[in-house]
PDB file of C-alpha atoms in Angstrom:
ATOM      1  CA  MET A  23       0.016   0.123   0.020  1.00  0.00           C
ATOM      2  CA  SER A  24       2.721   2.405   0.916  1.00  0.00           C
ATOM      3  CA  ASN A  25       4.615   1.507  -2.182  1.00  0.00           C
ATOM      4  CA  SER A  26       1.789   2.532  -4.395  1.00  0.00           C
ATOM      5  CA  LEU A  27       1.353   5.722  -2.384  1.00  0.00           C
ATOM      6  CA  ILE A  28       5.029   6.585  -2.890  1.00  0.00           C
ATOM      7  CA  ASP A  29       4.695   5.739  -6.671  1.00  0.00           C
ATOM      8  CA  LYS A  30       1.601   8.156  -6.824  1.00  0.00           C
ATOM      9  CA  ALA A  31       3.556  10.915  -4.980  1.00  0.00           C
ATOM     10  CA  LYS A  32       6.418  10.503  -7.407  1.00  0.00           C
ATOM     11  CA  THR A  33       3.908  10.779 -10.374  1.00  0.00           C
ATOM     12  CA  ILE A  34       2.213  13.836  -8.947  1.00  0.00           C
ATOM     13  CA  SER A  35       5.654  15.470  -8.221  1.00  0.00           C
ATOM     14  CA  PHE A  36       6.878  14.804 -11.710  1.00  0.00           C
ATOM     15  CA  HIS A  37       3.767  16.377 -13.306  1.00  0.00           C
ATOM     16  CA  ALA A  38       3.964  19.252 -10.898  1.00  0.00           C
ATOM     17  CA  LEU A  39       7.558  19.761 -11.892  1.00  0.00           C
ATOM     18  CA  ILE A  40       6.543  19.766 -15.648  1.00  0.00           C
ATOM     19  CA  ILE A  41       4.056  22.507 -14.837  1.00  0.00           C
ATOM     20  CA  PHE A  42       6.665  24.610 -12.937  1.00  0.00           C
ATOM     21  CA  VAL A  43       9.019  24.204 -15.795  1.00  0.00           C
ATOM     22  CA  ILE A  44       6.481  25.295 -18.349  1.00  0.00           C
ATOM     23  CA  VAL A  45       5.423  28.287 -16.235  1.00  0.00           C
ATOM     24  CA  PHE A  46       9.097  29.339 -16.132  1.00  0.00           C
ATOM     25  CA  LEU A  47       9.613  28.712 -19.866  1.00  0.00           C
ATOM     26  CA  GLN A  48       6.420  30.526 -20.877  1.00  0.00           C
ATOM     27  CA  PHE A  49       7.464  33.482 -18.699  1.00  0.00           C
ATOM     28  CA  VAL A  50      11.013  33.699 -20.012  1.00  0.00           C
ATOM     29  CA  PHE A  51       9.920  32.987 -23.604  1.00  0.00           C
ATOM     30  CA  LEU A  52       7.243  35.690 -23.613  1.00  0.00           C
ATOM     31  CA  ASN A  53       9.643  38.231 -22.159  1.00  0.00           C
ATOM     32  CA  ILE A  54      12.664  37.587 -24.245  1.00  0.00           C
ATOM     33  CA  MET A  55      11.400  36.812 -27.676  1.00  0.00           C
ATOM     34  CA  PRO A  56      10.689  39.839 -29.910  1.00  0.00           C
ATOM     35  CA  GLY A  57       7.638  40.598 -31.967  1.00  0.00           C
ATOM     36  CA  ARG A  58       5.449  37.729 -33.250  1.00  0.00           C
ATOM     37  CA  ALA A  59       7.934  34.983 -32.096  1.00  0.00           C
ATOM     38  CA  ASN A  60       6.337  35.182 -28.630  1.00  0.00           C
ATOM     39  CA  GLU A  61       2.832  34.243 -29.855  1.00  0.00           C
ATOM     40  CA  ILE A  62       2.835  30.811 -28.347  1.00  0.00           C
ATOM     41  CA  ASP A  63       1.232  28.935 -25.572  1.00  0.00           C
ATOM     42  CA  PHE A  64       3.454  26.093 -24.149  1.00  0.00           C
ATOM     43  CA  PHE A  65       0.762  24.953 -21.816  1.00  0.00           C
ATOM     44  CA  LEU A  66      -1.539  24.037 -24.686  1.00  0.00           C
ATOM     45  CA  ILE A  67       1.218  22.297 -26.637  1.00  0.00           C
ATOM     46  CA  VAL A  68       2.201  20.103 -23.658  1.00  0.00           C
ATOM     47  CA  SER A  69      -1.373  19.489 -22.733  1.00  0.00           C
ATOM     48  CA  ALA A  70      -2.151  18.372 -26.315  1.00  0.00           C
ATOM     49  CA  PHE A  71       0.820  15.983 -26.147  1.00  0.00           C
ATOM     50  CA  TYR A  72      -0.664  14.649 -22.856  1.00  0.00           C
ATOM     51  CA  ILE A  73      -4.123  14.205 -24.444  1.00  0.00           C
ATOM     52  CA  LEU A  74      -2.746  12.376 -27.558  1.00  0.00           C
ATOM     53  CA  ARG A  75      -0.075  10.286 -25.871  1.00  0.00           C
ATOM     54  CA  ILE A  76      -0.806   9.578 -22.269  1.00  0.00           C
ATOM     55  CA  GLU A  77      -3.775   7.787 -20.542  1.00  0.00           C
ATOM     56  CA  TYR A  78      -6.771  10.020 -20.171  1.00  0.00           C
ATOM     57  CA  LYS A  79      -6.835   9.514 -16.338  1.00  0.00           C
ATOM     58  CA  ILE A  80      -3.488  11.438 -16.162  1.00  0.00           C
ATOM     59  CA  ALA A  81      -4.078  13.684 -19.147  1.00  0.00           C
ATOM     60  CA  PHE A  82      -7.330  15.464 -18.275  1.00  0.00           C
ATOM     61  CA  PRO A  83      -6.350  16.300 -14.627  1.00  0.00           C
ATOM     62  CA  PHE A  84      -2.974  17.628 -15.936  1.00  0.00           C
ATOM     63  CA  LEU A  85      -4.746  19.704 -18.632  1.00  0.00           C
ATOM     64  CA  PHE A  86      -7.173  21.148 -16.064  1.00  0.00           C
ATOM     65  CA  ILE A  87      -4.468  22.120 -13.472  1.00  0.00           C
ATOM     66  CA  ALA A  88      -1.906  23.239 -16.053  1.00  0.00           C
ATOM     67  CA  VAL A  89      -4.259  25.492 -18.172  1.00  0.00           C
ATOM     68  CA  PHE A  90      -5.891  26.889 -14.983  1.00  0.00           C
ATOM     69  CA  ILE A  91      -2.410  27.805 -13.588  1.00  0.00           C
ATOM     70  CA  ASP A  92      -1.701  29.275 -16.978  1.00  0.00           C
ATOM     71  CA  GLU A  93      -4.799  31.528 -16.685  1.00  0.00           C
ATOM     72  CA  ILE A  94      -3.826  32.658 -13.161  1.00  0.00           C
ATOM     73  CA  VAL A  95      -0.240  33.438 -14.060  1.00  0.00           C
ATOM     74  CA  PHE A  96      -1.006  34.760 -17.531  1.00  0.00           C
ATOM     75  CA  PRO A  97      -4.637  35.947 -17.720  1.00  0.00           C
ATOM     76  CA  ILE A  98      -6.194  36.389 -21.127  1.00  0.00           C
ATOM     77  CA  ALA A  99      -9.636  37.197 -20.037  1.00  0.00           C
ATOM     78  CA  LYS A 100     -11.569  38.965 -17.243  1.00  0.00           C
ATOM     79  CA  ILE A 101     -13.180  35.676 -16.272  1.00  0.00           C
ATOM     80  CA  ILE A 102     -10.650  33.138 -15.046  1.00  0.00           C
ATOM     81  CA  GLY A 103     -11.556  29.589 -16.214  1.00  0.00           C
ATOM     82  CA  LEU A 104     -12.922  30.254 -19.767  1.00  0.00           C
ATOM     83  CA  LYS A 105      -9.673  29.253 -21.428  1.00  0.00           C
ATOM     84  CA  THR A 106      -9.627  26.150 -19.189  1.00  0.00           C
ATOM     85  CA  LEU A 107     -13.220  25.364 -20.189  1.00  0.00           C
ATOM     86  CA  ALA A 108     -12.375  25.748 -23.795  1.00  0.00           C
ATOM     87  CA  ALA A 109      -9.262  23.682 -23.532  1.00  0.00           C
ATOM     88  CA  LEU A 110     -11.062  20.845 -21.643  1.00  0.00           C
ATOM     89  CA  ILE A 111     -13.974  20.720 -24.207  1.00  0.00           C
ATOM     90  CA  LEU A 112     -11.702  20.819 -27.233  1.00  0.00           C
ATOM     91  CA  ALA A 113      -9.327  18.309 -25.640  1.00  0.00           C
ATOM     92  CA  TYR A 114     -12.194  15.889 -24.998  1.00  0.00           C
ATOM     93  CA  ILE A 115     -13.201  16.094 -28.612  1.00  0.00           C
ATOM     94  CA  LEU A 116      -9.530  15.639 -29.621  1.00  0.00           C
ATOM     95  CA  PHE A 117      -9.290  12.655 -27.418  1.00  0.00           C
ATOM     96  CA  LEU A 118     -12.477  11.038 -28.805  1.00  0.00           C
ATOM     97  CA  VAL A 119     -11.347  11.665 -32.503  1.00  0.00           C
ATOM     98  CA  PHE A 120      -7.773  10.427 -32.051  1.00  0.00           C
ATOM     99  CA  LYS A 121      -7.895   7.879 -29.276  1.00  0.00           C
ATOM    100  CA  LYS A 122      -7.728   5.013 -31.811  1.00  0.00           C
ATOM    101  CA  MET A 123      -5.176   6.697 -34.213  1.00  0.00           C
ATOM    102  CA  VAL A 124      -1.438   7.258 -33.941  1.00  0.00           C
ATOM    103  CA  LEU A 125      -0.337  10.699 -35.145  1.00  0.00           C
ATOM    104  CA  LYS A 126       3.267  11.023 -36.155  1.00  0.00           C
ATOM    105  CA  GLY A 127       5.389  13.633 -37.929  1.00  0.00           C
ATOM    106  CA  TRP A 128       3.863  16.764 -39.351  1.00  0.00           C
ATOM    107  CA  LEU A 129       0.343  15.411 -38.794  1.00  0.00           C
ATOM    108  CA  LEU A 130       0.980  15.528 -34.996  1.00  0.00           C
ATOM    109  CA  CYS A 131       2.341  19.071 -35.442  1.00  0.00           C
ATOM    110  CA  LEU A 132      -0.600  20.173 -37.536  1.00  0.00           C
ATOM    111  CA  THR A 133      -3.101  18.631 -35.014  1.00  0.00           C
ATOM    112  CA  ILE A 134      -1.506  20.341 -31.964  1.00  0.00           C
ATOM    113  CA  ALA A 135      -1.224  23.736 -33.610  1.00  0.00           C
ATOM    114  CA  THR A 136      -4.822  23.607 -34.746  1.00  0.00           C
ATOM    115  CA  TYR A 137      -5.864  22.584 -31.244  1.00  0.00           C
ATOM    116  CA  SER A 138      -3.939  25.653 -29.846  1.00  0.00           C
ATOM    117  CA  VAL A 139      -5.635  28.020 -32.103  1.00  0.00           C
ATOM    118  CA  MET A 140      -9.060  26.543 -31.574  1.00  0.00           C
ATOM    119  CA  VAL A 141      -8.630  26.998 -27.890  1.00  0.00           C
ATOM    120  CA  PHE A 142      -8.087  30.720 -28.280  1.00  0.00           C
ATOM    121  CA  ILE A 143     -10.907  31.045 -30.765  1.00  0.00           C
ATOM    122  CA  PHE A 144     -13.367  29.109 -28.519  1.00  0.00           C
ATOM    123  CA  THR A 145     -12.263  31.183 -25.586  1.00  0.00           C
ATOM    124  CA  LYS A 146     -12.939  34.374 -27.534  1.00  0.00           C
ATOM    125  CA  LEU A 147     -16.426  32.959 -28.545  1.00  0.00           C
ATOM    126  CA  LEU A 148     -17.176  32.176 -24.867  1.00  0.00           C
ATOM    127  CA  LEU A 149     -16.140  35.807 -23.923  1.00  0.00           C
ATOM    128  CA  ALA A 150     -18.481  37.206 -26.620  1.00  0.00           C
ATOM    129  CA  PHE A 151     -21.213  34.981 -25.413  1.00  0.00           C
ATOM    130  CA  LEU A 152     -20.924  36.401 -21.972  1.00  0.00           C
ATOM    131  CA  ASN A 153     -20.662  39.969 -23.336  1.00  0.00           C
ATOM    132  CA  TYR A 154     -17.107  40.501 -22.082  1.00  0.00           C
ATOM    133  CA  SER A 155     -15.686  40.941 -25.464  1.00  0.00           C
ATOM    134  CA  ASP A 156     -16.585  41.402 -29.029  1.00  0.00           C
ATOM    135  CA  LEU A 157     -16.017  38.968 -31.882  1.00  0.00           C
ATOM    136  CA  SER A 158     -13.241  40.954 -33.551  1.00  0.00           C
ATOM    137  CA  PHE A 159     -10.287  38.582 -34.470  1.00  0.00           C
ATOM    138  CA  ILE A 160      -6.911  39.837 -35.227  1.00  0.00           C
ATOM    139  CA  LEU A 161      -6.046  37.307 -37.841  1.00  0.00           C
ATOM    140  CA  SER A 162      -2.328  37.831 -37.852  1.00  0.00           C
ATOM    141  CA  ASP A 163      -2.179  36.885 -34.111  1.00  0.00           C
ATOM    142  CA  TYR A 164      -3.869  33.518 -34.770  1.00  0.00           C
ATOM    143  CA  ILE A 165      -1.731  32.862 -37.851  1.00  0.00           C
ATOM    144  CA  TRP A 166       1.449  33.484 -35.837  1.00  0.00           C
ATOM    145  CA  LEU A 167       0.138  31.318 -32.955  1.00  0.00           C
ATOM    146  CA  PHE A 168      -0.454  28.504 -35.443  1.00  0.00           C
ATOM    147  CA  ILE A 169       2.928  28.873 -37.228  1.00  0.00           C
ATOM    148  CA  ASN A 170       4.743  29.111 -33.848  1.00  0.00           C
ATOM    149  CA  SER A 171       2.851  26.152 -32.246  1.00  0.00           C
ATOM    150  CA  PHE A 172       3.524  24.092 -35.369  1.00  0.00           C
ATOM    151  CA  LEU A 173       7.299  24.741 -35.386  1.00  0.00           C
ATOM    152  CA  ILE A 174       7.703  24.315 -31.573  1.00  0.00           C
ATOM    153  CA  THR A 175       5.658  21.033 -31.704  1.00  0.00           C
ATOM    154  CA  CYS A 176       7.749  19.607 -34.568  1.00  0.00           C
ATOM    155  CA  ILE A 177      10.951  20.589 -32.740  1.00  0.00           C
ATOM    156  CA  VAL A 178       9.852  19.144 -29.477  1.00  0.00           C
ATOM    157  CA  GLY A 179       8.462  15.989 -31.180  1.00  0.00           C
ATOM    158  CA  LYS A 180      11.768  15.379 -32.984  1.00  0.00           C
ATOM    159  CA  LYS A 181      14.106  16.430 -30.171  1.00  0.00           C
ATOM    160  CA  PHE A 182      12.557  14.339 -27.451  1.00  0.00           C
ATOM    161  CA  ASN A 183      11.240  11.588 -29.719  1.00  0.00           C
ATOM    162  CA  VAL A 184       7.678  11.969 -28.408  1.00  0.00           C
ATOM    163  CA  ARG A 185       5.707   8.840 -29.183  1.00  0.00           C
TER     164      ARG A 185
END
């Protein structure tokens, strides 16, 4: 019993460390990179890897905690939790669509980049639905988010050999 408790504590500590590293990386990346190169969300990229590659019992709690911490540290809306809600709903759809398929190479990069952009669009739609924002989209921001997410996903996928 205690051995499984120690294993669970190690697993939780490992995932907490990943979240801490992502917060640091996101903070450093957003403050150092100039111009459009900082249009990226590492939390959504790592969460999408979790959804596509790891068991759902670990992936969905990680997604909820990671994106909620992301919203607390880097708020994008007046209502905390809308990006988390959008990420969870779209991650569940992503999980249902791709749970029987194996994504590799550029298709994995394309899927994760599309997921990142869709989370921001869905968050914007939820804000418009609640009358906290209008539906004006700055298309260049979403294009840069897609391109940067695609490139970072392909680099991470190749570098760490994510399967």
